Coordinates of C-alpha atoms and ligand atoms in Angstrom, one line a residue:
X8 CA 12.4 -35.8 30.9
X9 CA 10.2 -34.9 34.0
X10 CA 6.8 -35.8 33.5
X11 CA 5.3 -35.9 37.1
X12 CA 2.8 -33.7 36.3
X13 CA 1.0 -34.7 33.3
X14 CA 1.0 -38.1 34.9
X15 CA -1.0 -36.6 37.8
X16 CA -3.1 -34.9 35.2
X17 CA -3.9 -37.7 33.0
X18 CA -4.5 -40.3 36.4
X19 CA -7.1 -37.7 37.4
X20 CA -7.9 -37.2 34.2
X21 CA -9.3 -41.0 33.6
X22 CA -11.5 -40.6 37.0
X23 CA -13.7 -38.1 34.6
X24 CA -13.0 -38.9 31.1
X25 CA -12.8 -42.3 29.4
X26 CA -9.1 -43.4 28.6
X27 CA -9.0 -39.7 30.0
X28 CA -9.0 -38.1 26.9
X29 CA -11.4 -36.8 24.4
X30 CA -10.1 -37.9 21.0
X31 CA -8.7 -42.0 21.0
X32 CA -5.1 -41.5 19.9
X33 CA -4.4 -38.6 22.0
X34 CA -3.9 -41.4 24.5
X35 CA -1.0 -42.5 23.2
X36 CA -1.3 -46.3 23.7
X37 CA -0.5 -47.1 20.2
X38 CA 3.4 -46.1 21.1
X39 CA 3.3 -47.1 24.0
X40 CA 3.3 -44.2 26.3
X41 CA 1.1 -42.1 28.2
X42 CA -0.2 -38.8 27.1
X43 CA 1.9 -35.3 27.8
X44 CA -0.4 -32.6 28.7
X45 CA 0.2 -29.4 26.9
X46 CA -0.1 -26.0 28.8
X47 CA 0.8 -23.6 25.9
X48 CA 1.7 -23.7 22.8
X49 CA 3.8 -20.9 20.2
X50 CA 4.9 -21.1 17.0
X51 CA 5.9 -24.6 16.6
X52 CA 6.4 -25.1 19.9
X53 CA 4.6 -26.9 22.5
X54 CA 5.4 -26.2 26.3
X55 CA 3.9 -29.8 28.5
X56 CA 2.4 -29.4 32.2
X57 CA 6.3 -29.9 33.2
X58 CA 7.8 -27.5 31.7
X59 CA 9.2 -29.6 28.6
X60 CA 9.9 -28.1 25.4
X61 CA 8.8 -29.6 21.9
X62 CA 9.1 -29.0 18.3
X63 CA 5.7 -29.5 17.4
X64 CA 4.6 -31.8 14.0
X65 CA 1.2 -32.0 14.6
X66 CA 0.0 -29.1 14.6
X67 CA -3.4 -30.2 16.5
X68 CA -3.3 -32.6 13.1
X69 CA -3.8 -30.0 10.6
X70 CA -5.1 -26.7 11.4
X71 CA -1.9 -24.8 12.6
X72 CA -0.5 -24.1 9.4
X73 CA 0.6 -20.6 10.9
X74 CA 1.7 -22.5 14.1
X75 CA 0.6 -21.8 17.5
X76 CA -0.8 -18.2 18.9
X77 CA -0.3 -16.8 15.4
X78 CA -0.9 -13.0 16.8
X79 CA -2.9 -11.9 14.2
X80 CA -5.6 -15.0 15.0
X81 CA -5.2 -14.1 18.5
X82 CA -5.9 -10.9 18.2
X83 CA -9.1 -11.3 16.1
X84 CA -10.4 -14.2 18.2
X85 CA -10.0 -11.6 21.5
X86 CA -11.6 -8.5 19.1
X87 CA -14.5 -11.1 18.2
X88 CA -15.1 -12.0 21.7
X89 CA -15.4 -8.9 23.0
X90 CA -18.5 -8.3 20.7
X91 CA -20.3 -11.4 21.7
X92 CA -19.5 -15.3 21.5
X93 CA -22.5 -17.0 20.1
X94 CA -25.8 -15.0 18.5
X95 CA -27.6 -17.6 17.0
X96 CA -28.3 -14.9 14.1
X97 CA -26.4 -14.4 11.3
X98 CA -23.3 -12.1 11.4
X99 CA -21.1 -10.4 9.0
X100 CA -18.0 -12.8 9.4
X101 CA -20.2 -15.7 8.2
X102 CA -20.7 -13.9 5.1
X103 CA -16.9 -12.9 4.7
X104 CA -15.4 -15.9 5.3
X105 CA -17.7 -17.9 3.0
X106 CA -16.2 -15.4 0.2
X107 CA -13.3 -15.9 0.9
X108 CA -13.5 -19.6 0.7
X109 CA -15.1 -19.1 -2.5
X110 CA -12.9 -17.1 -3.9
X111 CA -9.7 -19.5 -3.1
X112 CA -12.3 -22.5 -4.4
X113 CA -13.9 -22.1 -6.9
X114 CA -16.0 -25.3 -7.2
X115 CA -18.4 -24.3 -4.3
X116 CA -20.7 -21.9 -5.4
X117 CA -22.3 -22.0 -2.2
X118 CA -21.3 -23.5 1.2
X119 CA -22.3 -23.8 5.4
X120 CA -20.3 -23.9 8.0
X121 CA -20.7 -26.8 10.7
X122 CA -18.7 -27.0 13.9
X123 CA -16.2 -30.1 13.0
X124 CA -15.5 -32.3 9.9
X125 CA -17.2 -34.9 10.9
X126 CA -20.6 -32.8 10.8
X127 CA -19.6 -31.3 7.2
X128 CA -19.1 -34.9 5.8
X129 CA -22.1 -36.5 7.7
X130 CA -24.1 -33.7 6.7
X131 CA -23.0 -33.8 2.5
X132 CA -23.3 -37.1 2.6
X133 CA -26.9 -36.6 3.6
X134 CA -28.0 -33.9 0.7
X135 CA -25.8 -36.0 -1.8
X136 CA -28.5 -38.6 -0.5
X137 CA -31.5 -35.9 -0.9
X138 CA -30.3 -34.7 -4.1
X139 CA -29.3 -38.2 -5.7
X140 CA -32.7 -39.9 -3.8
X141 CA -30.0 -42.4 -4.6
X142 CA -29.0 -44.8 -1.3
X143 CA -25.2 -46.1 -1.3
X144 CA -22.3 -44.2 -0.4
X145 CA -18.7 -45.3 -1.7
X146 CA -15.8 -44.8 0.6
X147 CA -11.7 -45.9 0.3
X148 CA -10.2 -48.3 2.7
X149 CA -8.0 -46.2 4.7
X150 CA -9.7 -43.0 4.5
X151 CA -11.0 -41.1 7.2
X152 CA -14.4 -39.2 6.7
X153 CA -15.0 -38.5 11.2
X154 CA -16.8 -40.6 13.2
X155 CA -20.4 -40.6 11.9
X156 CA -22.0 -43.7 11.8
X157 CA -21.4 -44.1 8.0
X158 CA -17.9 -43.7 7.1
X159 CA -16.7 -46.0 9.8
X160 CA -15.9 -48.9 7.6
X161 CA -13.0 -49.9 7.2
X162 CA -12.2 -46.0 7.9
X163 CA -8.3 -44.7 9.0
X164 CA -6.8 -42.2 11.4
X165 CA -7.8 -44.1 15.4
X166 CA -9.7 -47.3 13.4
X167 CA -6.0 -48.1 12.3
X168 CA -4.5 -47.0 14.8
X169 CA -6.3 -49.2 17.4
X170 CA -7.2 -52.1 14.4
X171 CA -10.4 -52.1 14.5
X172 CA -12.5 -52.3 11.0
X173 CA -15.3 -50.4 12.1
X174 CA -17.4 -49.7 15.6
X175 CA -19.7 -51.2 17.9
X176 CA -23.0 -49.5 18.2
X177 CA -23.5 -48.8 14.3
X178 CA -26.1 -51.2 13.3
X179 CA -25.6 -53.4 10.2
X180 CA -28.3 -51.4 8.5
X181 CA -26.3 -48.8 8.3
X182 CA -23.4 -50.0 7.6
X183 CA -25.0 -51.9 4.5
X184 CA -25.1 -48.8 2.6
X185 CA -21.8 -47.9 3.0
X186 CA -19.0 -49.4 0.6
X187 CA -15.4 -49.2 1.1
X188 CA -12.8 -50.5 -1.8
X189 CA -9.4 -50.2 -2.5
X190 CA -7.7 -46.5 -3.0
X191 CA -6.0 -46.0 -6.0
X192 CA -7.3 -49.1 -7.4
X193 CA -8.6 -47.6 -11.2
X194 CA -10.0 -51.5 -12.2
X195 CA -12.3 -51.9 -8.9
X196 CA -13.7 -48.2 -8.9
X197 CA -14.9 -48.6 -12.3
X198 CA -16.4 -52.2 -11.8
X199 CA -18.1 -50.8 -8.8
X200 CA -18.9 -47.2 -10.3
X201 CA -20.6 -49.3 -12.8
X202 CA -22.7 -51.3 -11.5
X203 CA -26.2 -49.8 -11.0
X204 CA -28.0 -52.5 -9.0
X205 CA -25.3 -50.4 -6.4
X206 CA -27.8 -47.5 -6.4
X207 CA -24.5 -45.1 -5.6
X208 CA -25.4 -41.4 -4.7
X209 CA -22.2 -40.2 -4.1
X210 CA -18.4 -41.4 -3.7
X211 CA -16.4 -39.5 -1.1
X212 CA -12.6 -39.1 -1.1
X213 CA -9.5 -37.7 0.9
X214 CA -8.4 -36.5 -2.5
X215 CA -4.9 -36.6 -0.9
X216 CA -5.1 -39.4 1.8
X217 CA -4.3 -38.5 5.0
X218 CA -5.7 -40.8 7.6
X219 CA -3.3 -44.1 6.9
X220 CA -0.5 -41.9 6.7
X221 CA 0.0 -39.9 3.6
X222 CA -1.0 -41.4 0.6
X223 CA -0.4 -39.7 -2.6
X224 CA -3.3 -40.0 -5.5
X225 CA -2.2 -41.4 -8.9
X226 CA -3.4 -38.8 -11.2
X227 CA -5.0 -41.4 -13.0
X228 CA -7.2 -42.6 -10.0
X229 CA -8.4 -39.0 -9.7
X230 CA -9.0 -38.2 -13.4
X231 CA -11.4 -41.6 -13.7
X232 CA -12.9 -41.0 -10.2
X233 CA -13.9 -37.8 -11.9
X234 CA -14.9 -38.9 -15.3
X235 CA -16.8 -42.1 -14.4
X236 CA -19.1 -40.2 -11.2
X237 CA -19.8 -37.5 -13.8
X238 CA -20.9 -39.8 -16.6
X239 CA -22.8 -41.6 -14.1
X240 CA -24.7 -38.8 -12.3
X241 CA -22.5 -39.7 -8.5
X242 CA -21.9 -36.5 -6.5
X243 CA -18.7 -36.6 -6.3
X244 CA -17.3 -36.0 -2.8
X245 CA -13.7 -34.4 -1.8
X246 CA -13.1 -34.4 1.7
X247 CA -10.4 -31.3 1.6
X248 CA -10.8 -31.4 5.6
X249 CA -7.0 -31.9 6.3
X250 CA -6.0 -30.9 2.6
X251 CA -8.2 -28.0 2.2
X252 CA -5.8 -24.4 2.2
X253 CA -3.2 -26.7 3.5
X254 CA -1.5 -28.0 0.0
X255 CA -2.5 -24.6 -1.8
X256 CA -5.6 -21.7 -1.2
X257 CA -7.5 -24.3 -3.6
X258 CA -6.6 -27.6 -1.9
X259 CA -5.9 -30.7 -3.7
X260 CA -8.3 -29.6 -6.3
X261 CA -6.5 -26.8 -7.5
X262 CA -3.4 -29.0 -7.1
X263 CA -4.2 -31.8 -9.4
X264 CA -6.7 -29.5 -11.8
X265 CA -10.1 -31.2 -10.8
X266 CA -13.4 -30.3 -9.8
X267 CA -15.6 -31.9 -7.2
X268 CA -19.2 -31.9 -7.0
X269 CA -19.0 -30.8 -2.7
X270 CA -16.1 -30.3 -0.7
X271 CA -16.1 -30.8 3.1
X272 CA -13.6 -28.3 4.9
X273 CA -12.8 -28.2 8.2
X274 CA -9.2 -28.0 10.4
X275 CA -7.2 -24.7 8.8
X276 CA -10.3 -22.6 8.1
X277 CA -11.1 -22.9 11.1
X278 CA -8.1 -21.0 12.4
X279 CA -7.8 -23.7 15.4
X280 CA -11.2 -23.3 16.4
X281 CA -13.9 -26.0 16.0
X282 CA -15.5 -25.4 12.6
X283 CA -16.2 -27.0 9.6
X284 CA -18.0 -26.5 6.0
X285 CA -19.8 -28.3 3.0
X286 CA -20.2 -26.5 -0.3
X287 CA -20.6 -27.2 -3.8
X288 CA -22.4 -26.9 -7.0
X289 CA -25.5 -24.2 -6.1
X290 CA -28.5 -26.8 -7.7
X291 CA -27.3 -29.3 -4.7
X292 CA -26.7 -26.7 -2.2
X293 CA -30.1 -25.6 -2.7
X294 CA -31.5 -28.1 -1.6
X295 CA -30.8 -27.9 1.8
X296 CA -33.4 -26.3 4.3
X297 CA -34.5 -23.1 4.4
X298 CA -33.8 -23.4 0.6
X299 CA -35.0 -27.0 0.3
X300 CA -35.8 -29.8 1.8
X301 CA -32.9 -31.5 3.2
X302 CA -32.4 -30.7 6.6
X303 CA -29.2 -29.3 8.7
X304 CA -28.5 -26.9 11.2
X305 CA -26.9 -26.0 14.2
X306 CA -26.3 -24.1 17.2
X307 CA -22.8 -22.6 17.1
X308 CA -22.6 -22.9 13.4
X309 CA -21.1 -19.5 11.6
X310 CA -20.1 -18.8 15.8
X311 CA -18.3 -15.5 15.6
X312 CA -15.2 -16.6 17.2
X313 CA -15.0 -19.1 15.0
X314 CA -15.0 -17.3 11.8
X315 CA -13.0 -14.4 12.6
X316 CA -10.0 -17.0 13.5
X317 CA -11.0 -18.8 10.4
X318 CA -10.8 -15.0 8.4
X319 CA -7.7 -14.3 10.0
X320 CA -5.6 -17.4 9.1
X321 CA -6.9 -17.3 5.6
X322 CA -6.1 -13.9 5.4
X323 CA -2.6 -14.6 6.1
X324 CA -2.3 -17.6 4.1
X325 CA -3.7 -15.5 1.2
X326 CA -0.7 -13.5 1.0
X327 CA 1.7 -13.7 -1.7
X328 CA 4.1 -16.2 -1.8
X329 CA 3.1 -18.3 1.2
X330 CA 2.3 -21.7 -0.2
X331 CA 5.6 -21.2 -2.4
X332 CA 7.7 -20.2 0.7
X333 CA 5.7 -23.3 2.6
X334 CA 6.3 -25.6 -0.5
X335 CA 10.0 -24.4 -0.7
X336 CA 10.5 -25.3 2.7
X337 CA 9.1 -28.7 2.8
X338 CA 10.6 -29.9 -0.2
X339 CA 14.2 -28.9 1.4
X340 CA 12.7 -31.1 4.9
X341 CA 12.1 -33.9 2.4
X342 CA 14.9 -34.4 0.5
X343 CA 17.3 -34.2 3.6
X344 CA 15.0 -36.8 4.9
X345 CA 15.3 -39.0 1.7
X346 CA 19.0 -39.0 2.4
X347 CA 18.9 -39.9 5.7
X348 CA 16.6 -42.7 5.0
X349 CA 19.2 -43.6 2.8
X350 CA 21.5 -44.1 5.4
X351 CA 19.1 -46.2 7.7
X352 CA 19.7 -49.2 9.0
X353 CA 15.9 -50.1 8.8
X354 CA 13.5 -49.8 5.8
X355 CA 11.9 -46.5 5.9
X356 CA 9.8 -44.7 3.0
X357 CA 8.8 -41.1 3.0
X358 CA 5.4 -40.3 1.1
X359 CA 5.6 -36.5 1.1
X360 CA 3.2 -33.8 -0.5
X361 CA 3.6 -30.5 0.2
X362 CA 4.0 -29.5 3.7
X363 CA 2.3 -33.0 5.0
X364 CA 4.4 -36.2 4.8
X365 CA 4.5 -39.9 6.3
X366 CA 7.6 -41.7 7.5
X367 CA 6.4 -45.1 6.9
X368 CA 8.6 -48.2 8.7
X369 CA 8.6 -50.4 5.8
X370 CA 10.3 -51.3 2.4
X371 CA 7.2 -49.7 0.4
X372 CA 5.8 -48.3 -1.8
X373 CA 3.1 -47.3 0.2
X374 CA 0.0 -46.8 -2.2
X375 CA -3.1 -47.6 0.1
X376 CA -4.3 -49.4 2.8
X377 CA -2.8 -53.0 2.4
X378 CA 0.8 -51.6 1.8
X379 CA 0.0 -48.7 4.3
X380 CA -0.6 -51.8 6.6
X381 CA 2.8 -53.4 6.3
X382 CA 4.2 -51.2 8.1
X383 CA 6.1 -51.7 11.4
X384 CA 4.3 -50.4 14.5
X385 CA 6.5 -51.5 16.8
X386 CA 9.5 -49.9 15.3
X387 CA 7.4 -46.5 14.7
X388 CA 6.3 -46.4 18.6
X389 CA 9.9 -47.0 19.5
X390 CA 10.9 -44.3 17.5
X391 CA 7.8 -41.8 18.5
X392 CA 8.8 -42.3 22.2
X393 CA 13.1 -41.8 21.0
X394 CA 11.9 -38.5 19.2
X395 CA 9.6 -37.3 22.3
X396 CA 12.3 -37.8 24.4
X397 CA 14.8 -35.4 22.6
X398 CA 12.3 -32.7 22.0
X399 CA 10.4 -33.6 18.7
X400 CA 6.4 -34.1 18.7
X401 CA 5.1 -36.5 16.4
X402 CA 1.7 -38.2 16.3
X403 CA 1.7 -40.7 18.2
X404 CA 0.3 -43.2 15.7
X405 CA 2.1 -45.0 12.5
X406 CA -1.0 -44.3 10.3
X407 CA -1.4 -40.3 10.6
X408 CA 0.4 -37.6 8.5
X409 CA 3.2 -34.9 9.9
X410 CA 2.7 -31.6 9.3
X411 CA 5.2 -28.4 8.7
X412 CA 4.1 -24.8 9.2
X413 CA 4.7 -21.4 8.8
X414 CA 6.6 -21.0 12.0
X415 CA 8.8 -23.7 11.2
X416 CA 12.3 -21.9 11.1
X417 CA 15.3 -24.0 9.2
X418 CA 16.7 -24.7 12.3
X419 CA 14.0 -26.2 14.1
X420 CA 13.8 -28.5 11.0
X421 CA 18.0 -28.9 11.0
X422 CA 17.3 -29.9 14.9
X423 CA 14.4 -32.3 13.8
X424 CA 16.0 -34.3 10.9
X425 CA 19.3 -34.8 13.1
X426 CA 17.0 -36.3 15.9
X427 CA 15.7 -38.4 13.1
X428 CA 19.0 -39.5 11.9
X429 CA 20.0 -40.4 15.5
X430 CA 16.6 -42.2 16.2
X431 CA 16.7 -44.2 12.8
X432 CA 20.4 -45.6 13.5
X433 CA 19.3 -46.3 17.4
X434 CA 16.2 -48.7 16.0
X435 CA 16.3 -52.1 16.8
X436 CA 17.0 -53.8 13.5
Ligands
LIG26 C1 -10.0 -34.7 10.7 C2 -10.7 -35.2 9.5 C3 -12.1 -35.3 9.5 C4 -13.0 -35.1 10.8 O1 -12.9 -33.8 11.2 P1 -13.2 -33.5 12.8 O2 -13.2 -32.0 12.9 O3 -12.2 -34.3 13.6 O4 -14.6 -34.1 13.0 C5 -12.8 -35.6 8.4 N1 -12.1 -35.9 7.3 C6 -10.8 -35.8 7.2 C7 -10.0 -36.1 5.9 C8 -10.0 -35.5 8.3 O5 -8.7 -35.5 8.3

């Protein structure tokens, strides 16, 4: 594989940008390579800098659940920027995608939109604070809320990936009012939930986990979770960023049948454009400024381009049949890989929901941080850099989840799960 040119890119690249890249794992040193740089993307394919062809399982870690270019997103990004790309005044498309999200959940009666996921958390985290006047915020070891100052305790996604627990630069009297316990652990969440000298004004939660790989909820951890935070007056938090209109139109809530409190959005209804949202129940929505006194705002929020992408891929994902065809699909991609894990000659367990799955390098089960932990690194970076080679982009990091789209044709996923069969059998044992 020629790769001359994205090493040119990515040596000048680190003149101007740290580790020459703007997001930690995209440098790739957790497998042990350098980064490729992309110069177009379609479908589920990514073209590099050199001209090299890739099935794409990233899908910019979420948001391409239509694949890349989808031509009805392009076309109403280019209609939307032709009218003007930023007002700082409302516009209609603000208005229409907040119904539509709405209308596909349910829970939030109201919602904003913010420019990422890390401002949507940050910023319900802050009115679950205001509303609550409560101080402690309860987080799961493993889970991955973005980078604000907070949630980076013993947080996933690049934290793993790099091992660190949490970040220089936070100050200990911020951290102090963060607490991280076990996921899926029913006993500790209701000794914790419990105990009031805690002060707790909210527990958030990648309802599904995505950020130490995928992690799948036991029903029971969600249905206490629930119970407990409503007995107790806790806002209940679901981060739905990677999980929101990505396992179904409702997200993991309408997939397991419960209700949060606020929902942070971000990644797919965004269309591939930097946006993200907090809603929830309207007596804590209202509290936030103009209507009340918690305060948020922001620039490019509700930014036209931004929410006519967003409008466009919900629209399509709206249609009939689309998370069935999606689900369909996926389930087919996972039960070839269970019998081809079968076959390997190293330990490999697949934790799979819907279209977003983990391959993880050990004997498992993998139910939450610790046992996400065992896993082998060394054997997944071998294995990343195997794949790459023979035209099949993963993320290049143990502890992150692999995502199938739309565009995803049977074949491309025949080409995939022989590559994987190849690469498993080619592992040093
Ligand atoms: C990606 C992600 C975030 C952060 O979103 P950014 O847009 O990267 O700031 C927050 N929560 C979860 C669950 C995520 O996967």
């Amino acid at each position: 594989m020629k790769t001359e040119r994205s090493a040119e890119l990515f040596a000048q690249a680190q003149r101007s940008i740290p580790g020459g890249v703007n997001s930690p794992v995209r440098a790739c040193r957790s497998v042990g390579c350098d980064p490729l740089f992309v110069a177009s993307a379609a479908g589920c394919r990514l073209v590099d800098v050199d001209g090299n062809t890739f099935i794409d399982f990233v899908g910019s870690w979420g948001p391409m659940i239509l694949g890349h270019a989808h031509p009805e997103v392009v076309a109403a990004i280019c209609e939307a920027a032709a009218a003007g790309t930023s007002f700082g005044a409302p516009c209609a498309l603000e208005v229409a995608l907040a119904e539509r999200v709405r209308s596909a959940m349910p829970s939030l009666e109201k919602l904003r939109f913010v420019n990422s996921g890390t401002e949507a958390t940050m910023s319900a985290v802050r009115l679950a604070r205001g509303y609550t006047g409560r101080r402690m915020v309860i987080k799961f070891d493993g889970c991955y809320h973005g980078h604000a100052d907070s949630f980076l305790v013993k947080a996933g996604s690049g934290l793993i990936t790099l091992g660190i627990p949490g970040s220089p630069g936070v100050p200990g009297d911020i951290v102090k009012n963060t607490l991280s316990i076990p996921y899926n652990d029913v006993e500790v969440l209701e000794q914790t939930l419990r105990d009031e000298k805690l002060d707790i004004a909210c527990v958030i939660v990648e309802p599904v986990a995505g950020n130490m790989g995928v992690v799948i909820p036991d029903p029971a951890f969600l249905r206490t979770l629930r119970r407990l935070t409503a007995e107790l007056g806790i806002v209940l938090i679901f981060d739905e960023v990677i999980t929101g209109f990505r396992l179904a139109a409702g997200g993991a809530q309408e997939r397991f049948g419960i209700e949060a409190d606020m929902t942070c959005l971000g990644k797919i209804i965004g269309g591939g454009l930097p946006v993200g949202a907090y809603g929830g129940k309207r007596e804590i929505m209202d509290m936030i400024a103009p209507e009340g006194p918690v305060y948020q705002a922001g620039t490019l929020s509700g930014n036209p381009l931004a929410m006519a992408a967003g409008l466009a891929m919900l629209d399509v994902v709206g249609r009939p049949g689309f998370y069935e065809e999606l689900e369909e699909k996926s389930a087919w991609f996972g039960e070839e890989l269970e019998q081809i894990i079968a076959r390997s000659p190293v330990p490999v367990v697949v934790n799979r929901i819907g279209s977003m799955m983990t391959c993880f390098f050990s004997e498992g089960p993998v139910t939450d941080f610790t046992s996400a932990m065992r896993a082998d690194t060394e054997r997944y970076g071998q294995h990343y850099r195997q794949m790459l080679a023979q035209g099949i982009w993963l993320a290049p990091s143990q502890f992150e989840a692999a995502f199938i789209s739309s565009a995803h044709q049977r074949n491309d996923l025949e080409k995939a799960l022989t590559m994987t069969e190849a690469s498993f059998k080619k592992l040093m044992v």
